[in-house]
Each structure stands twice: as C-alpha cells, then as structure tokens.
Short mmCIF file of C-alpha atoms in Angstrom, two decimals:
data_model
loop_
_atom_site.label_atom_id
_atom_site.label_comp_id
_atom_site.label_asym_id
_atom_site.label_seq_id
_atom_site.Cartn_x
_atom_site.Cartn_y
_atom_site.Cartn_z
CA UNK O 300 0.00 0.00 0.00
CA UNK O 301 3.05 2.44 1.07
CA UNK O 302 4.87 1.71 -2.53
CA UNK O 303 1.42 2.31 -4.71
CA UNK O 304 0.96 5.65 -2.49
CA UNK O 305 4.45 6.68 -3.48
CA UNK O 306 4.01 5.22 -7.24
CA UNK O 307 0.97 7.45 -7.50
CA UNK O 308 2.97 10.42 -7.08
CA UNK O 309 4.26 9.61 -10.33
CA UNK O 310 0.86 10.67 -11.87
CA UNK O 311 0.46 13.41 -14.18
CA UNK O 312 -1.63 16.28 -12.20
CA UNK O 313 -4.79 17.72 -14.06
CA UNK O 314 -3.94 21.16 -15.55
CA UNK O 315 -6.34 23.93 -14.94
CA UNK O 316 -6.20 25.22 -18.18
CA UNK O 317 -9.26 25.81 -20.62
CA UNK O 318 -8.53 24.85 -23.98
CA UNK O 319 -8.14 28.45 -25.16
CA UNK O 320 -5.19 29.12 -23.24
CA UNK O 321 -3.85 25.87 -24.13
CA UNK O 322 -3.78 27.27 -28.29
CA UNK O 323 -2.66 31.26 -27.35
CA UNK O 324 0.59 29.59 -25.44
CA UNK O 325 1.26 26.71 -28.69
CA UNK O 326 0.65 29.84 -30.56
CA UNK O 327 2.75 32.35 -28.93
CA UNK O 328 5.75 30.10 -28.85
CA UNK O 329 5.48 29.65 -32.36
CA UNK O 330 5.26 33.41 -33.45
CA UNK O 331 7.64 34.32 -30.27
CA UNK O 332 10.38 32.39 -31.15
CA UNK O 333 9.82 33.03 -34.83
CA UNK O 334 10.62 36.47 -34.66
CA UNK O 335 13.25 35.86 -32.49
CA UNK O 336 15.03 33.91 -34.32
CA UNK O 337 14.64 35.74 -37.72
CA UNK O 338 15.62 39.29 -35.91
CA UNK O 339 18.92 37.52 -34.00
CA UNK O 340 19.61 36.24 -37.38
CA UNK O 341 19.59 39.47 -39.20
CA UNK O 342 21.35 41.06 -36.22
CA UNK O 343 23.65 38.74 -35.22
CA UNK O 344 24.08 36.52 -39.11
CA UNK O 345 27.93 37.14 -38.60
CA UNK O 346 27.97 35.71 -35.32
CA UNK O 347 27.34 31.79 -34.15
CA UNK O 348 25.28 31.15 -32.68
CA UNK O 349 22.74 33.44 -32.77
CA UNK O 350 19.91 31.64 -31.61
CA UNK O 351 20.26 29.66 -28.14
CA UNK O 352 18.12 26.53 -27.56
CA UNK O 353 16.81 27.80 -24.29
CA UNK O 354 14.66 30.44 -25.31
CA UNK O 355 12.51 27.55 -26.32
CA UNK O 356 12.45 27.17 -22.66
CA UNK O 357 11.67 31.01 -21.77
CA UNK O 358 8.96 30.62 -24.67
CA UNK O 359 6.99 28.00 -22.46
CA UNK O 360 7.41 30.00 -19.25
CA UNK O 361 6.22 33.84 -21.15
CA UNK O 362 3.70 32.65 -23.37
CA UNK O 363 1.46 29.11 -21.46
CA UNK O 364 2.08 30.48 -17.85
CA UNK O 365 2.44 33.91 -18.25
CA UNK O 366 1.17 34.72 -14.58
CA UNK O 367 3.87 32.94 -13.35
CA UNK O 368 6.82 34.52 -11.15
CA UNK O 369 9.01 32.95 -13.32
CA UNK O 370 8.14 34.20 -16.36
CA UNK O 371 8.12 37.82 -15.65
CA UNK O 372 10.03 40.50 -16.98
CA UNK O 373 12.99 41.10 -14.47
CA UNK O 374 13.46 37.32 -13.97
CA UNK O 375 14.13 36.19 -17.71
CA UNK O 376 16.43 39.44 -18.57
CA UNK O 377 17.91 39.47 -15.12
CA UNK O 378 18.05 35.63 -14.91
CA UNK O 379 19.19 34.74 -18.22
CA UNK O 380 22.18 37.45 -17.96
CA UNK O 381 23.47 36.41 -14.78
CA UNK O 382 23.73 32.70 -15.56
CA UNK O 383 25.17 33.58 -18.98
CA UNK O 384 27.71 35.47 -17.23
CA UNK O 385 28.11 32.85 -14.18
CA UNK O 386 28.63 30.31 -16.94
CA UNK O 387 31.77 31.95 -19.35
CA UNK O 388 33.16 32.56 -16.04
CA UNK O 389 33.00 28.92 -14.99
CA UNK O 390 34.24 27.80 -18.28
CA UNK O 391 37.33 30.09 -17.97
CA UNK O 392 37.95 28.76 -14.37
CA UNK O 393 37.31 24.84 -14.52
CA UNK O 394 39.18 23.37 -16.81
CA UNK O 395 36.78 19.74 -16.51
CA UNK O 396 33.69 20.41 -18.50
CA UNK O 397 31.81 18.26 -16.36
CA UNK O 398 32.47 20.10 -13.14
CA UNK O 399 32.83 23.41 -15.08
CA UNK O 400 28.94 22.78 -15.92
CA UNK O 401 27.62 21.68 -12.32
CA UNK O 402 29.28 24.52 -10.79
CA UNK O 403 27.80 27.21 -13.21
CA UNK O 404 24.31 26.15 -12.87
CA UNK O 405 24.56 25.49 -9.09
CA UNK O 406 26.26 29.70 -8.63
CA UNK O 407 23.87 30.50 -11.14
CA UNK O 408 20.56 28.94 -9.00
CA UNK O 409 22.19 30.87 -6.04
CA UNK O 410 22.63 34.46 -7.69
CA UNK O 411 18.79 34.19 -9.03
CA UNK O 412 17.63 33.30 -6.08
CA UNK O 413 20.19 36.43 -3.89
CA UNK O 414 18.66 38.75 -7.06
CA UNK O 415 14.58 37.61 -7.04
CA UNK O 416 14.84 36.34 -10.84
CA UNK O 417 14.67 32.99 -10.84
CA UNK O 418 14.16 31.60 -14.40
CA UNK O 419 14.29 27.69 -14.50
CA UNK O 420 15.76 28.19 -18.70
CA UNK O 421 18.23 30.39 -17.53
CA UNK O 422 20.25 27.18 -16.16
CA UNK O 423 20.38 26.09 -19.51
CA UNK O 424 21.78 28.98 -20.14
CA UNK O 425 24.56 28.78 -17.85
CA UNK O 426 25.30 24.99 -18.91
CA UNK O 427 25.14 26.65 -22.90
CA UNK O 428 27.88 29.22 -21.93
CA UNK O 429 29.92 26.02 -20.79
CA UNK O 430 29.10 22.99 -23.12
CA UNK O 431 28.43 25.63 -26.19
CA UNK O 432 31.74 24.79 -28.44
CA UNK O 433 33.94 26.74 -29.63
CA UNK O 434 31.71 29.12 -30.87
CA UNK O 435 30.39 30.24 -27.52
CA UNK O 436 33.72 30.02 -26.38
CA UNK O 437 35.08 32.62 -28.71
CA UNK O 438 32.17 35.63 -27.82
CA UNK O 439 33.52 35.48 -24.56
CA UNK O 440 31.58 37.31 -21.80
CA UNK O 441 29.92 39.18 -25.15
CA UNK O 442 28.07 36.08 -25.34
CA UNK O 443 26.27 37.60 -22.26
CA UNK O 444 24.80 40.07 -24.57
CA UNK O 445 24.24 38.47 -27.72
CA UNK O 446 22.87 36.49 -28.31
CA UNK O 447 21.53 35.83 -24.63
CA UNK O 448 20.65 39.24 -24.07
CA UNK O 449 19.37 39.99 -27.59
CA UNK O 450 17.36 36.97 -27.83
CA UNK O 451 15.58 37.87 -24.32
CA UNK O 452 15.04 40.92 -25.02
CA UNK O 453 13.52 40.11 -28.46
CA UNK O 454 11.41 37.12 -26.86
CA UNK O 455 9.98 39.58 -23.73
CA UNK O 456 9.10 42.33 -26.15
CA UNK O 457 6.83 39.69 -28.17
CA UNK O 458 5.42 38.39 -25.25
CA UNK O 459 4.62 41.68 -23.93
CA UNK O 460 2.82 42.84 -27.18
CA UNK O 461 1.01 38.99 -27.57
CA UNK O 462 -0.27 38.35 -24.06
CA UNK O 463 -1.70 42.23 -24.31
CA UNK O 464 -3.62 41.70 -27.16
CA UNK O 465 -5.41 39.05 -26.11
CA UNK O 466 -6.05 40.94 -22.72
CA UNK O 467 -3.43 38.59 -20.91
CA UNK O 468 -2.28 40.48 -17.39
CA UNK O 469 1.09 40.71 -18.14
CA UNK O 470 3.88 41.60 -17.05
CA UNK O 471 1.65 40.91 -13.95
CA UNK O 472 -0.12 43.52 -12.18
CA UNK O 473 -2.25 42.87 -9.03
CA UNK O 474 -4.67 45.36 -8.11
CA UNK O 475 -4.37 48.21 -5.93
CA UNK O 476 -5.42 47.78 -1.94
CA UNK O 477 -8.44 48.88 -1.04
CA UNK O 478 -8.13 52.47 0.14
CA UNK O 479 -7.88 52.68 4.20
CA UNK O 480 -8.27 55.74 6.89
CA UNK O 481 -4.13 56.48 6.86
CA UNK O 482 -4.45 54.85 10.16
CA UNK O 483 -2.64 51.25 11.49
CA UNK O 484 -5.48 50.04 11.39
CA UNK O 485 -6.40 46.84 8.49
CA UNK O 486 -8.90 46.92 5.95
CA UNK O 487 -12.08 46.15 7.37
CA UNK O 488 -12.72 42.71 5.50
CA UNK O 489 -8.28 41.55 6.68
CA UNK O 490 -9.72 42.06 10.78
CA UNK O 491 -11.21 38.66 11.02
CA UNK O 492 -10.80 35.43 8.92
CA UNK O 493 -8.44 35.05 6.36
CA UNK O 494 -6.01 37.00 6.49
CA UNK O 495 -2.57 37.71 4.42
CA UNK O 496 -0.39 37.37 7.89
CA UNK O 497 -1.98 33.56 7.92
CA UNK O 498 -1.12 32.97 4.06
CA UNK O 499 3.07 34.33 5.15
CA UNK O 500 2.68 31.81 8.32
CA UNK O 501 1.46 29.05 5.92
CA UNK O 502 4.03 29.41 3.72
CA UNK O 503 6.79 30.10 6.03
CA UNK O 504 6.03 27.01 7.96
CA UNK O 505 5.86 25.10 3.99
CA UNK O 506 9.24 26.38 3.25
CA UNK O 507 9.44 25.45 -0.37
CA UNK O 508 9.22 27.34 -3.78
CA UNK O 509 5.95 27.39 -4.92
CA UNK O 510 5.17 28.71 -8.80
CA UNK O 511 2.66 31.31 -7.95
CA UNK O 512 2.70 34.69 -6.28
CA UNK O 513 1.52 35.40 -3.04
CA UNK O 514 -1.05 38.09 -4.54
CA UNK O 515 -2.29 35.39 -6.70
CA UNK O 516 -2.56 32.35 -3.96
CA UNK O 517 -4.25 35.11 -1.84
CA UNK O 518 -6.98 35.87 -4.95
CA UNK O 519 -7.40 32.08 -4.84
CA UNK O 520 -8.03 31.61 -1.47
CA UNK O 521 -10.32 34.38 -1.49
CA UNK O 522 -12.08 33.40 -4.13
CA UNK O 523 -12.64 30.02 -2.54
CA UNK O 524 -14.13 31.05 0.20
CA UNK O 525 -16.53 33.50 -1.99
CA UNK O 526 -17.78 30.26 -4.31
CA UNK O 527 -18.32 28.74 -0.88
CA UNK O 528 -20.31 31.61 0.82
CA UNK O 529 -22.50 31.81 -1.96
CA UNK O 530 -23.35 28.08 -2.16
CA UNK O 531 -24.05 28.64 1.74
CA UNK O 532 -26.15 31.83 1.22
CA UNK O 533 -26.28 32.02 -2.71
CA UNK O 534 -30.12 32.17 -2.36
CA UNK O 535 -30.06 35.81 -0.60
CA UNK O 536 -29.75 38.75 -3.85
CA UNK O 537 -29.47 42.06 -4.17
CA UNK O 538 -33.22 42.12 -5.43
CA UNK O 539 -33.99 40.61 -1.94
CA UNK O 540 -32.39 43.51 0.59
CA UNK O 541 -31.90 46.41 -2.06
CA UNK O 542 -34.06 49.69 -1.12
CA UNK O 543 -36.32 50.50 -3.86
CA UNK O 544 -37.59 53.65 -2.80
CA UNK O 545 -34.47 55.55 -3.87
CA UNK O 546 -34.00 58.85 -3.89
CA UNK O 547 -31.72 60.37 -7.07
CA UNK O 548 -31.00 63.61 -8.83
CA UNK O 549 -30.72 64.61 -12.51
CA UNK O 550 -27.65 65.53 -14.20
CA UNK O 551 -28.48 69.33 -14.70
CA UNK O 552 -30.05 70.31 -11.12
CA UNK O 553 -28.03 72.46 -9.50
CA UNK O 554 -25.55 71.16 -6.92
CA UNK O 555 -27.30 73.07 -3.74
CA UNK O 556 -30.44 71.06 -4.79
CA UNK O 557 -28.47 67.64 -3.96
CA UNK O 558 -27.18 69.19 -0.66
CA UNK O 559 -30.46 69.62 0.52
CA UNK O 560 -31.46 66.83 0.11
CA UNK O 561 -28.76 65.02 1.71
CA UNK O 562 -29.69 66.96 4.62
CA UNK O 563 -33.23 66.03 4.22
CA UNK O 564 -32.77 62.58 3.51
CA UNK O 565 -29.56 62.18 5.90
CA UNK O 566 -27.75 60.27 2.47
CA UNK O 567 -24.01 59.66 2.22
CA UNK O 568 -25.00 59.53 -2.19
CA UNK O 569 -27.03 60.21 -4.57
CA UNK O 570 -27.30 57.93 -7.82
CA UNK O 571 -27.41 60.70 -10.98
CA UNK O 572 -30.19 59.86 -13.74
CA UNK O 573 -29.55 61.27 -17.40
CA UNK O 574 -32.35 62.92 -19.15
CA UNK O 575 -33.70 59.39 -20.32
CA UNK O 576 -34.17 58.50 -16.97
CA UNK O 577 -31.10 56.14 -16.89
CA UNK O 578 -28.39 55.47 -14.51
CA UNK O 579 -25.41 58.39 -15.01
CA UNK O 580 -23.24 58.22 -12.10
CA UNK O 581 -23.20 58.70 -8.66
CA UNK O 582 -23.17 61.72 -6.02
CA UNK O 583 -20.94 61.96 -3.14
CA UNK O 584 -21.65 63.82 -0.50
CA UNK O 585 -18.07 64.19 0.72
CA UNK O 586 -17.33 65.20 -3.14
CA UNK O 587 -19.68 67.70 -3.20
CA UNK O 588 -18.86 69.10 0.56
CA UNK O 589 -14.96 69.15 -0.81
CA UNK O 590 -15.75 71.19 -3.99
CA UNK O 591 -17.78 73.74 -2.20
CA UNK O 592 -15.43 74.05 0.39
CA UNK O 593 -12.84 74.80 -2.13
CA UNK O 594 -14.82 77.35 -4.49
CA UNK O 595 -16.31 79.72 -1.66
CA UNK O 596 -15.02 82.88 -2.79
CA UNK O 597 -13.43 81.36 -6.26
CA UNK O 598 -14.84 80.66 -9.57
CA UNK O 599 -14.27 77.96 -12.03
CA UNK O 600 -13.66 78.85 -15.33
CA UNK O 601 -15.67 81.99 -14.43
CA UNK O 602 -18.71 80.23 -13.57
CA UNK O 603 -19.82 81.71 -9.95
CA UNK O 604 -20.09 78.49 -7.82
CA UNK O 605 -24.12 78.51 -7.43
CA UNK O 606 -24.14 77.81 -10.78
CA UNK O 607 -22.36 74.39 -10.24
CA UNK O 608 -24.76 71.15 -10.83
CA UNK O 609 -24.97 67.92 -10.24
CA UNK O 610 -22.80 66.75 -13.19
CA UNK O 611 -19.37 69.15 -12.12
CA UNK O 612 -19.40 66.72 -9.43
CA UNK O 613 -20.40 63.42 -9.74
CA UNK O 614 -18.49 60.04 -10.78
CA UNK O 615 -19.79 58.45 -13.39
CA UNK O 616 -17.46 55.75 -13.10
CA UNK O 617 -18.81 53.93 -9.95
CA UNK O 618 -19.59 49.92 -9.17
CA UNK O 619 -22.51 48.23 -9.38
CA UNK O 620 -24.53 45.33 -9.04
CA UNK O 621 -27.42 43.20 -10.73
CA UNK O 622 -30.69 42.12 -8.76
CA UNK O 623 -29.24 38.13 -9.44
CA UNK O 624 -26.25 39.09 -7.43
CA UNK O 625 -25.37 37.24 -4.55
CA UNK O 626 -25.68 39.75 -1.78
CA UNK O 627 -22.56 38.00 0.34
CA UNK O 628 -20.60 38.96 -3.25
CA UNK O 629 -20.70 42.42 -2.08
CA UNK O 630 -19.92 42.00 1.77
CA UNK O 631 -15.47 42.63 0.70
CA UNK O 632 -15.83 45.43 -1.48
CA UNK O 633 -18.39 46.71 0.53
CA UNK O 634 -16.70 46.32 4.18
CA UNK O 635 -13.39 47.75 2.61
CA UNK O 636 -14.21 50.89 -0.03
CA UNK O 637 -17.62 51.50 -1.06
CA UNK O 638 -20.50 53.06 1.23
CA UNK O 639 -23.29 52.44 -1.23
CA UNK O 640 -23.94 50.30 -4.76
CA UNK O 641 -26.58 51.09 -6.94
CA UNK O 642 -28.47 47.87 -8.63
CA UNK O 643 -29.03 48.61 -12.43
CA UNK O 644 -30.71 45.70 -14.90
CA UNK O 645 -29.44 45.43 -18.29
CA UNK O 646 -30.67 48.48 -19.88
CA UNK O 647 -28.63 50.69 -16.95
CA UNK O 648 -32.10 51.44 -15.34
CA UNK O 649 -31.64 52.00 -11.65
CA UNK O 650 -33.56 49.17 -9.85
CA UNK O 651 -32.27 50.05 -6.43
CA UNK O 652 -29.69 50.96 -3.55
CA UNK O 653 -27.57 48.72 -1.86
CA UNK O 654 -26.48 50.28 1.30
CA UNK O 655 -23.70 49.73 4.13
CA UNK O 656 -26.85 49.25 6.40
CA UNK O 657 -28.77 47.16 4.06
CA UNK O 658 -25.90 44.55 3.91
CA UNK O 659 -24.83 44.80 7.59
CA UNK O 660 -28.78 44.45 8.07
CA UNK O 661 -28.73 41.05 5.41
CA UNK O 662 -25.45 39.54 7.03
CA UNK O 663 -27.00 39.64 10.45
CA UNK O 664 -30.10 37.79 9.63
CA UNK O 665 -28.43 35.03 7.27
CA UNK O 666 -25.91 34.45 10.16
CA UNK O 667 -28.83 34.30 12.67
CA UNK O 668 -30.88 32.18 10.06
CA UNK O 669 -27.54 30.04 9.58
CA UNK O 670 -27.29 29.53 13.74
CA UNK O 671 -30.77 28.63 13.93
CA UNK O 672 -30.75 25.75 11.54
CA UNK O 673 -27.50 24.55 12.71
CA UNK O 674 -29.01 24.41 16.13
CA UNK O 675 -32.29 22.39 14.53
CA UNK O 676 -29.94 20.37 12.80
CA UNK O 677 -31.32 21.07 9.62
CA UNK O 678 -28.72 22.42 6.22
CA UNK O 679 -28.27 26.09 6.66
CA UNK O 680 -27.36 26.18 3.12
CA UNK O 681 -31.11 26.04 2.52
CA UNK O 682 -33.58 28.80 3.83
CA UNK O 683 -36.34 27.60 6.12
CA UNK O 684 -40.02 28.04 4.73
#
C-alpha cells in the first residue's frame, strides 16, 4: 500500500487550463520564437550562434504560464544574464567540463535566487555558456549580450505585445489595496478570517518554492471562500435587501439642490439619472462638501459656484450590481471601499440601492438564520419556509 501511495505520485496532475489558453501559449511560442530567431539572425548573421536553444524554454514559461513569477520580466532578462555570465566565467575557471557545468548552474541557481529572478531556462543557459563549443567560447563574456541578451530581449518584447492583445495580465499587475483611513489600522474585510499574515505563516512554515505569487494564492483563497459563501447563502440577492424607494438627482439640477437633500434625507449619495431617466453616475456627499469648500469665494472657469450642478461633481465611473447578485458577493468590497452600490438591470435602469446598512442588516439575519438551523440540525445552506 506504502509503494502504490508513493508510485501514484508519479501521476500526471490535471492542468487547470481551458482549452483556449492551451492554443494562445502553442501559438505564442510559435510566433515568439519566430521572430526571435529571424531578428537575431539578421542582427547577429555574422555571429554563431545566434539563436540559443533555451529560449525555447523562456517561450513556455512567457507565453502558457504567463502569470507565473518565473516568467516575468525582471526574472528572464535578469536571470538569463546572470547565468550567462556565471557560466563563461565557470568555463574560464574549470578546466573539466563536467564540473565546469555543475558549478555554473549550481552559482547561477544561487545568484537568481540572492537577485529575485529565478528563471528555470536560464540554467540552460549557464550549462550553454559552458558545453556551447567553440563558438560560444570565442564571444567570450559578449556572449552575455548576444545572443543571450538579444534573444531575451527580443522574446519579452513579443510576449509583452502577444499576451496584451489578447487581454493577458502581463507583465503581472495585481490590483491596488483597497483604500484605508491612513491609520494602522487593516482593511475592514483583513480584521477577522483570512487574512494575508496567515497565508506568510502558511508558507513560512511550507518552506518550499511554490510557482505562484503570493497576490495570486491570496486571490485564490479568497475566491474560494466567496464560491463557498455563496453556495451557503447564494439564495439571498441584491433584489432581496436592495431599497427600492431611492432617492436620485438629474444631471443638470443644480448642486445646492443635492445638498439639501442630503440633509433632508440624511444620504451619504445620490445615484445621478440622465435625461432618459437612466443610470449616469453617482453623487458623493463628501465630493460635493470638498468642492464647495474649495470654491467659496473662487470661480471655475468663471462660472460663480451657485451655478455648479450635479454633473461638475459626480463620478460616473462607480460599481454596481445586478438584482441576481449574490448579496454576500458584495460583503469585501463593501466592508473595505464603497459606502453604497446602486443595482441597475441590463438596460442601466436603476432598480435600487444597496447600502452599508442594508448589507450589515442582510449579514446579520443570514448568520442568525444560519445559527438557527445549525441548532435544529437542519442544512443552513437552505432557507427555512
């Protein structure tokens, strides 16, 4: 039993990979090292080589994982540079091939991992600057820059211009934190639960490499636990806990019209209709209280500040939901950055408000809901007639 445990380690894992990403990496590869090859050959037709096998390596890396660590930017230029360099040096040095070859790609693991760019081809690299032949041997530490350093360069611009084309995240950027007080204080949604201090103590305590980011193991995780709130309380929408009765302003009225009423009304926003009665934006009353604050005595653009309306001011450019939502979709965004999310169907028509107090309100009951049918030993995935 021990032995087929440890056999079935063996095992190819299942790739998560939808069959369109499978063709844009065969793809890129192709038309990567394509170019790469035909520009190194143009540039560098004098020299030999001018095409290294292990850009066939980088092409895997930059073009079927492109959100990996390893295939960003810094680590293939950095990466492939060092070894290159690591390796003429090593050939130089060690006169036994063999040992000449072991050494470079062991210094050359070391210096990516000392610099952050750790690039899995780039030991190929190194073991190319010693096993190359003569031909390597005579470019010298040049072969550092070409080809090595051409044909990286070359390679990363293509991959840059492919994987953006088709909308690819790369070189990868993770989205900005949600905006806080300037205090010490954490985000809202990082105070209880999973948190990213228990993803560093996870891995810490792991100690190995893994081939993924920490931004993108925390999306996972997060996104775990979303899929598994809303099959727990999937059943509770917007439509359900949205207020209908919602008060907005048009476009045109004039901004002191929208400050009464936030007075009136004791609102934090205002969702904006356009002249067709559709969803335009939204109202803030901090925005507003900040512009008015700051045009007291001053004009703008020689327009006297009562003249100011509703659309000087607003944000057309704001979140929002569908009545099908989830409602526990919206408890991180909601707990971290936005006060209030309007609910528009498909023609933009505003169907209701989602509130910080409507969704504090919502939580509350599902979580009493969920402790009473734990307690009755009944599924509180399912709501109680």
């Amino acid at each position: 039993m021990a032995i087929k445990r440890w056999l079935s380690a063996f095992a190819p894992a299942p790739v998560g990979v939808n069959r369109r990403e499978k063709l844009y990496g065969a793809v890129g590869a192709l038309v990567g090292l394509f170019c790469t090859e035909w520009v190194g050959r143009h540039a560098l037709g004098s020299a030999n080589p001018w095409f290294i096998a292990p850009m066939g390596a980088s092409a895997v890396l930059l073009f079927a994982a492109p959100a990996s660590p390893l295939a960003q930017p810094w680590s293939i230029l950095a990466g492939n540079l060092v070894s290159a360099l690591i390796g003429v040096f090593c050939a130089q040095m060690i006169p036994v091939p063999g040992v000449a070859a072991a050494v470079a790609v062991a210094l050359a693991i070391g210096a990516m991992f000392s610099l952050r760019c750790l690039h899995p081809p780039s030991g190929a690299v190194a073991l190319t600057a010693v096993l190359g032949g003569p031909s390597v041997a005579s470019l010298g530490y040049g072969f550092a820059l070409w080809p090595v350093g051409l044909n990286s360069l070359i390679l990363l611009c293509i991959a840059v211009a492919f994987n953006g084309a088709l909308k690819r995240n790369y070189p990868r950027r993770h989205a900005d934190p949600a905006p806080g007080h300037h205090t010490r204080d954490a985000v809202p949604s990082a105070r209880l639960g999973f948190s990213r201090a228990d993803l560093d103590d996870a891995l810490s305590q792991r100690g190995e490499l893994l081939d993924i980011s920490k931004e993108d193991l925390e999306d996972i995780v997060l996104a775990a636990e979303l899929r598994a709130s809303v099959r727990r309380f999937g059943d509770v929408s917007c439509a359900d806990i949205m207020s209908r009765d919602v008060v907005t302003v048009q476009e045109q009225d004039p901004l002191d019209y929208a400050i009464r009423l936030f007075d009136k009304h004791r609102l934090q926003a205002l969702p904006v209709l356009d002249p067709a009665g559709r969803y335009a934006g939204m109202l803030a009353q901090g925005d507003v209280l900040a512009r008015k604050s700051r045009l007291v005595t001053a004009t703008v653009d020689g327009v006297p500040t009562f003249d100011l309306r509703v659309a000087d001011c607003m944000r057309s450019e704001v979140p929002f939901a569908t009545p099908g939502l989830p409602v526990i979709e919206l408890a991180r965004p909601m707990s971290d950055s936005l006060h209030c999310v309007p609910v528009l169907d498909a023609s933009r028509t505003l169907q209701g408000l989602i509130t910080q107090s409507d969704l504090v309100a919502a939580l509350y009951q599902m979580a009493v809901s969920a402790s009473s049918q734990a307690a009755a030993g009944t599924d509180p995935g399912k709501r109680v007639a």
